[in-house]
Amino acid sequence: MEFFKAVPLGSILTYVVSLIIGSQGSRGGQLWIFKQEVYQYDIWWSWPLFFGATGLAWGLMMLQR
């Protein structure tokens, strides 16, 4: 159950960090930040950062259990 709670938190953290780094013109090195068009909106995203942030949120929720 904690994993399903961690996914939205991981996506929010990914979006915020990718927005800050990507809007400055950087790709983030190993983070592979890219601009993705979703319908009419452009968002910054990084799959490695998403998996890391989701794992971090999941680990913190498991520690609180």
PDB file of N, CA and C in Angstrom:
ATOM      1  N   MET A   1       0.816  -1.194   0.000  1.00  0.00           N
ATOM      2  CA  MET A   1       0.000   0.000   0.000  1.00  0.00           C
ATOM      3  C   MET A   1       0.862   1.262   0.000  1.00  0.00           C
ATOM      4  N   GLU A   2       2.006   1.200   0.685  1.00  0.00           N
ATOM      5  CA  GLU A   2       2.877   2.367   0.744  1.00  0.00           C
ATOM      6  C   GLU A   2       3.420   2.739  -0.632  1.00  0.00           C
ATOM      7  N   PHE A   3       3.604   1.733  -1.483  1.00  0.00           N
ATOM      8  CA  PHE A   3       4.115   2.012  -2.826  1.00  0.00           C
ATOM      9  C   PHE A   3       3.150   2.890  -3.612  1.00  0.00           C
ATOM     10  N   PHE A   4       1.859   2.625  -3.485  1.00  0.00           N
ATOM     11  CA  PHE A   4       0.871   3.409  -4.216  1.00  0.00           C
ATOM     12  C   PHE A   4       0.770   4.836  -3.682  1.00  0.00           C
ATOM     13  N   LYS A   5       1.105   5.028  -2.428  1.00  0.00           N
ATOM     14  CA  LYS A   5       1.165   6.372  -1.870  1.00  0.00           C
ATOM     15  C   LYS A   5       2.455   7.084  -2.302  1.00  0.00           C
ATOM     16  N   ALA A   6       3.503   6.321  -2.556  1.00  0.00           N
ATOM     17  CA  ALA A   6       4.799   6.902  -2.895  1.00  0.00           C
ATOM     18  C   ALA A   6       4.871   7.365  -4.350  1.00  0.00           C
ATOM     19  N   VAL A   7       4.105   6.776  -5.236  1.00  0.00           N
ATOM     20  CA  VAL A   7       4.169   7.125  -6.658  1.00  0.00           C
ATOM     21  C   VAL A   7       3.783   8.590  -6.915  1.00  0.00           C
ATOM     22  N   PRO A   8       2.675   9.102  -6.357  1.00  0.00           N
ATOM     23  CA  PRO A   8       2.394  10.528  -6.582  1.00  0.00           C
ATOM     24  C   PRO A   8       3.444  11.454  -5.977  1.00  0.00           C
ATOM     25  N   LEU A   9       3.974  11.089  -4.828  1.00  0.00           N
ATOM     26  CA  LEU A   9       5.027  11.907  -4.219  1.00  0.00           C
ATOM     27  C   LEU A   9       6.291  11.901  -5.065  1.00  0.00           C
ATOM     28  N   GLY A  10       6.624  10.744  -5.615  1.00  0.00           N
ATOM     29  CA  GLY A  10       7.781  10.653  -6.495  1.00  0.00           C
ATOM     30  C   GLY A  10       7.599  11.456  -7.768  1.00  0.00           C
ATOM     31  N   SER A  11       6.386  11.467  -8.300  1.00  0.00           N
ATOM     32  CA  SER A  11       6.149  12.240  -9.523  1.00  0.00           C
ATOM     33  C   SER A  11       6.185  13.740  -9.251  1.00  0.00           C
ATOM     34  N   ILE A  12       5.688  14.174  -8.110  1.00  0.00           N
ATOM     35  CA  ILE A  12       5.751  15.601  -7.768  1.00  0.00           C
ATOM     36  C   ILE A  12       7.196  16.042  -7.579  1.00  0.00           C
ATOM     37  N   LEU A  13       7.978  15.250  -6.861  1.00  0.00           N
ATOM     38  CA  LEU A  13       9.389  15.582  -6.656  1.00  0.00           C
ATOM     39  C   LEU A  13      10.142  15.590  -7.980  1.00  0.00           C
ATOM     40  N   THR A  14       9.851  14.647  -8.851  1.00  0.00           N
ATOM     41  CA  THR A  14      10.494  14.593 -10.161  1.00  0.00           C
ATOM     42  C   THR A  14      10.155  15.814 -10.986  1.00  0.00           C
ATOM     43  N   TYR A  15       8.895  16.193 -10.996  1.00  0.00           N
ATOM     44  CA  TYR A  15       8.477  17.355 -11.786  1.00  0.00           C
ATOM     45  C   TYR A  15       9.152  18.630 -11.284  1.00  0.00           C
ATOM     46  N   VAL A  16       9.201  18.821  -9.977  1.00  0.00           N
ATOM     47  CA  VAL A  16       9.778  20.049  -9.425  1.00  0.00           C
ATOM     48  C   VAL A  16      11.274  20.126  -9.716  1.00  0.00           C
ATOM     49  N   VAL A  17      11.998  19.045  -9.469  1.00  0.00           N
ATOM     50  CA  VAL A  17      13.447  19.048  -9.701  1.00  0.00           C
ATOM     51  C   VAL A  17      13.748  19.174 -11.191  1.00  0.00           C
ATOM     52  N   SER A  18      13.004  18.467 -12.034  1.00  0.00           N
ATOM     53  CA  SER A  18      13.219  18.549 -13.481  1.00  0.00           C
ATOM     54  C   SER A  18      12.889  19.933 -14.014  1.00  0.00           C
ATOM     55  N   LEU A  19      11.863  20.554 -13.473  1.00  0.00           N
ATOM     56  CA  LEU A  19      11.500  21.902 -13.899  1.00  0.00           C
ATOM     57  C   LEU A  19      12.607  22.889 -13.560  1.00  0.00           C
ATOM     58  N   ILE A  20      13.159  22.780 -12.368  1.00  0.00           N
ATOM     59  CA  ILE A  20      14.223  23.699 -11.956  1.00  0.00           C
ATOM     60  C   ILE A  20      15.474  23.494 -12.798  1.00  0.00           C
ATOM     61  N   ILE A  21      15.901  22.261 -12.971  1.00  0.00           N
ATOM     62  CA  ILE A  21      17.130  21.982 -13.715  1.00  0.00           C
ATOM     63  C   ILE A  21      16.923  22.170 -15.218  1.00  0.00           C
ATOM     64  N   GLY A  22      15.813  21.668 -15.752  1.00  0.00           N
ATOM     65  CA  GLY A  22      15.575  21.712 -17.185  1.00  0.00           C
ATOM     66  C   GLY A  22      15.319  23.104 -17.725  1.00  0.00           C
ATOM     67  N   SER A  23      14.650  23.938 -16.950  1.00  0.00           N
ATOM     68  CA  SER A  23      14.363  25.285 -17.429  1.00  0.00           C
ATOM     69  C   SER A  23      15.616  26.158 -17.497  1.00  0.00           C
ATOM     70  N   GLN A  24      16.681  25.732 -16.840  1.00  0.00           N
ATOM     71  CA  GLN A  24      17.944  26.463 -16.904  1.00  0.00           C
ATOM     72  C   GLN A  24      18.778  26.057 -18.117  1.00  0.00           C
ATOM     73  N   GLY A  25      18.298  25.099 -18.896  1.00  0.00           N
ATOM     74  CA  GLY A  25      18.983  24.685 -20.112  1.00  0.00           C
ATOM     75  C   GLY A  25      19.903  23.494 -19.923  1.00  0.00           C
ATOM     76  N   SER A  26      19.881  22.884 -18.754  1.00  0.00           N
ATOM     77  CA  SER A  26      20.747  21.735 -18.478  1.00  0.00           C
ATOM     78  C   SER A  26      19.974  20.442 -18.677  1.00  0.00           C
ATOM     79  N   ARG A  27      20.686  19.379 -19.020  1.00  0.00           N
ATOM     80  CA  ARG A  27      20.065  18.053 -19.154  1.00  0.00           C
ATOM     81  C   ARG A  27      20.207  17.241 -17.872  1.00  0.00           C
ATOM     82  N   GLY A  28      20.955  17.721 -16.912  1.00  0.00           N
ATOM     83  CA  GLY A  28      21.061  17.046 -15.632  1.00  0.00           C
ATOM     84  C   GLY A  28      22.021  15.874 -15.620  1.00  0.00           C
ATOM     85  N   GLY A  29      22.856  15.741 -16.626  1.00  0.00           N
ATOM     86  CA  GLY A  29      23.833  14.646 -16.650  1.00  0.00           C
ATOM     87  C   GLY A  29      23.163  13.287 -16.704  1.00  0.00           C
ATOM     88  N   GLN A  30      23.364  12.485 -15.678  1.00  0.00           N
ATOM     89  CA  GLN A  30      22.804  11.137 -15.623  1.00  0.00           C
ATOM     90  C   GLN A  30      21.291  11.127 -15.413  1.00  0.00           C
ATOM     91  N   LEU A  31      20.709  12.272 -15.088  1.00  0.00           N
ATOM     92  CA  LEU A  31      19.266  12.323 -14.871  1.00  0.00           C
ATOM     93  C   LEU A  31      18.477  12.296 -16.168  1.00  0.00           C
ATOM     94  N   TRP A  32      19.107  12.662 -17.299  1.00  0.00           N
ATOM     95  CA  TRP A  32      18.457  12.626 -18.615  1.00  0.00           C
ATOM     96  C   TRP A  32      17.128  13.369 -18.611  1.00  0.00           C
ATOM     97  N   ILE A  33      17.151  14.620 -18.233  1.00  0.00           N
ATOM     98  CA  ILE A  33      15.950  15.443 -18.184  1.00  0.00           C
ATOM     99  C   ILE A  33      15.586  15.874 -19.604  1.00  0.00           C
ATOM    100  N   PHE A  34      14.329  15.739 -19.963  1.00  0.00           N
ATOM    101  CA  PHE A  34      13.873  16.116 -21.295  1.00  0.00           C
ATOM    102  C   PHE A  34      12.522  16.808 -21.201  1.00  0.00           C
ATOM    103  N   LYS A  35      12.194  17.577 -22.242  1.00  0.00           N
ATOM    104  CA  LYS A  35      10.907  18.269 -22.310  1.00  0.00           C
ATOM    105  C   LYS A  35       9.930  17.373 -23.048  1.00  0.00           C
ATOM    106  N   GLN A  36       8.799  17.107 -22.424  1.00  0.00           N
ATOM    107  CA  GLN A  36       7.769  16.242 -22.996  1.00  0.00           C
ATOM    108  C   GLN A  36       6.505  17.055 -23.220  1.00  0.00           C
ATOM    109  N   GLU A  37       5.899  16.907 -24.391  1.00  0.00           N
ATOM    110  CA  GLU A  37       4.643  17.603 -24.660  1.00  0.00           C
ATOM    111  C   GLU A  37       3.481  16.679 -24.322  1.00  0.00           C
ATOM    112  N   VAL A  38       2.624  17.137 -23.418  1.00  0.00           N
ATOM    113  CA  VAL A  38       1.421  16.403 -23.035  1.00  0.00           C
ATOM    114  C   VAL A  38       0.241  17.289 -23.411  1.00  0.00           C
ATOM    115  N   TYR A  39      -0.491  16.876 -24.434  1.00  0.00           N
ATOM    116  CA  TYR A  39      -1.562  17.668 -25.032  1.00  0.00           C
ATOM    117  C   TYR A  39      -0.993  19.009 -25.461  1.00  0.00           C
ATOM    118  N   GLN A  40      -1.367  20.103 -24.816  1.00  0.00           N
ATOM    119  CA  GLN A  40      -0.867  21.415 -25.215  1.00  0.00           C
ATOM    120  C   GLN A  40       0.207  21.935 -24.279  1.00  0.00           C
ATOM    121  N   TYR A  41       0.593  21.161 -23.291  1.00  0.00           N
ATOM    122  CA  TYR A  41       1.510  21.620 -22.259  1.00  0.00           C
ATOM    123  C   TYR A  41       2.869  20.951 -22.411  1.00  0.00           C
ATOM    124  N   ASP A  42       3.913  21.685 -22.109  1.00  0.00           N
ATOM    125  CA  ASP A  42       5.264  21.134 -22.076  1.00  0.00           C
ATOM    126  C   ASP A  42       5.660  20.922 -20.624  1.00  0.00           C
ATOM    127  N   ILE A  43       6.105  19.717 -20.309  1.00  0.00           N
ATOM    128  CA  ILE A  43       6.573  19.441 -18.951  1.00  0.00           C
ATOM    129  C   ILE A  43       7.990  18.884 -19.039  1.00  0.00           C
ATOM    130  N   TRP A  44       8.747  19.099 -18.006  1.00  0.00           N
ATOM    131  CA  TRP A  44      10.089  18.535 -17.896  1.00  0.00           C
ATOM    132  C   TRP A  44       9.975  17.238 -17.121  1.00  0.00           C
ATOM    133  N   TRP A  45      10.685  16.194 -17.580  1.00  0.00           N
ATOM    134  CA  TRP A  45      10.552  14.878 -16.952  1.00  0.00           C
ATOM    135  C   TRP A  45      11.872  14.131 -16.997  1.00  0.00           C
ATOM    136  N   SER A  46      12.051  13.212 -16.075  1.00  0.00           N
ATOM    137  CA  SER A  46      13.227  12.363 -16.009  1.00  0.00           C
ATOM    138  C   SER A  46      12.829  11.025 -15.397  1.00  0.00           C
ATOM    139  N   TRP A  47      12.947   9.962 -16.185  1.00  0.00           N
ATOM    140  CA  TRP A  47      12.587   8.644 -15.663  1.00  0.00           C
ATOM    141  C   TRP A  47      13.542   8.158 -14.574  1.00  0.00           C
ATOM    142  N   PRO A  48      14.861   8.318 -14.706  1.00  0.00           N
ATOM    143  CA  PRO A  48      15.727   7.883 -13.596  1.00  0.00           C
ATOM    144  C   PRO A  48      15.449   8.637 -12.296  1.00  0.00           C
ATOM    145  N   LEU A  49      15.159   9.926 -12.408  1.00  0.00           N
ATOM    146  CA  LEU A  49      14.822  10.709 -11.219  1.00  0.00           C
ATOM    147  C   LEU A  49      13.494  10.253 -10.632  1.00  0.00           C
ATOM    148  N   PHE A  50      12.528   9.897 -11.485  1.00  0.00           N
ATOM    149  CA  PHE A  50      11.236   9.414 -10.998  1.00  0.00           C
ATOM    150  C   PHE A  50      11.398   8.117 -10.203  1.00  0.00           C
ATOM    151  N   PHE A  51      12.180   7.173 -10.731  1.00  0.00           N
ATOM    152  CA  PHE A  51      12.366   5.914 -10.012  1.00  0.00           C
ATOM    153  C   PHE A  51      13.107   6.125  -8.699  1.00  0.00           C
ATOM    154  N   GLY A  52      14.098   7.017  -8.705  1.00  0.00           N
ATOM    155  CA  GLY A  52      14.826   7.313  -7.474  1.00  0.00           C
ATOM    156  C   GLY A  52      13.956   8.023  -6.441  1.00  0.00           C
ATOM    157  N   ALA A  53      13.157   8.990  -6.869  1.00  0.00           N
ATOM    158  CA  ALA A  53      12.289   9.720  -5.950  1.00  0.00           C
ATOM    159  C   ALA A  53      11.183   8.827  -5.400  1.00  0.00           C
ATOM    160  N   THR A  54      10.641   7.957  -6.249  1.00  0.00           N
ATOM    161  CA  THR A  54       9.612   7.033  -5.777  1.00  0.00           C
ATOM    162  C   THR A  54      10.203   6.041  -4.777  1.00  0.00           C
ATOM    163  N   GLY A  55      11.408   5.560  -5.059  1.00  0.00           N
ATOM    164  CA  GLY A  55      12.075   4.663  -4.109  1.00  0.00           C
ATOM    165  C   GLY A  55      12.369   5.345  -2.795  1.00  0.00           C
ATOM    166  N   LEU A  56      12.783   6.602  -2.840  1.00  0.00           N
ATOM    167  CA  LEU A  56      13.040   7.352  -1.619  1.00  0.00           C
ATOM    168  C   LEU A  56      11.761   7.548  -0.814  1.00  0.00           C
ATOM    169  N   ALA A  57      10.678   7.935  -1.473  1.00  0.00           N
ATOM    170  CA  ALA A  57       9.398   8.120  -0.775  1.00  0.00           C
ATOM    171  C   ALA A  57       8.884   6.804  -0.213  1.00  0.00           C
ATOM    172  N   TRP A  58       9.054   5.733  -0.963  1.00  0.00           N
ATOM    173  CA  TRP A  58       8.610   4.418  -0.494  1.00  0.00           C
ATOM    174  C   TRP A  58       9.416   3.988   0.724  1.00  0.00           C
ATOM    175  N   GLY A  59      10.729   4.190   0.680  1.00  0.00           N
ATOM    176  CA  GLY A  59      11.576   3.843   1.818  1.00  0.00           C
ATOM    177  C   GLY A  59      11.224   4.635   3.064  1.00  0.00           C
ATOM    178  N   LEU A  60      10.943   5.921   2.902  1.00  0.00           N
ATOM    179  CA  LEU A  60      10.569   6.735   4.058  1.00  0.00           C
ATOM    180  C   LEU A  60       9.218   6.296   4.645  1.00  0.00           C
ATOM    181  N   MET A  61       8.296   5.901   3.786  1.00  0.00           N
ATOM    182  CA  MET A  61       7.007   5.418   4.285  1.00  0.00           C
ATOM    183  C   MET A  61       7.141   4.067   4.967  1.00  0.00           C
ATOM    184  N   MET A  62       8.043   3.233   4.472  1.00  0.00           N
ATOM    185  CA  MET A  62       8.250   1.936   5.125  1.00  0.00           C
ATOM    186  C   MET A  62       8.921   2.110   6.478  1.00  0.00           C
ATOM    187  N   LEU A  63       9.769   3.119   6.621  1.00  0.00           N
ATOM    188  CA  LEU A  63      10.395   3.394   7.919  1.00  0.00           C
ATOM    189  C   LEU A  63       9.392   3.890   8.938  1.00  0.00           C
ATOM    190  N   GLN A  64       8.360   4.585   8.504  1.00  0.00           N
ATOM    191  CA  GLN A  64       7.357   5.119   9.409  1.00  0.00           C
ATOM    192  C   GLN A  64       6.334   4.070   9.825  1.00  0.00           C
ATOM    193  N   ARG A  65       6.352   2.945   9.196  1.00  0.00           N
ATOM    194  CA  ARG A  65       5.386   1.895   9.462  1.00  0.00           C
ATOM    195  C   ARG A  65       5.536   1.306  10.819  1.00  0.00           C
TER     196      ARG A  65
END
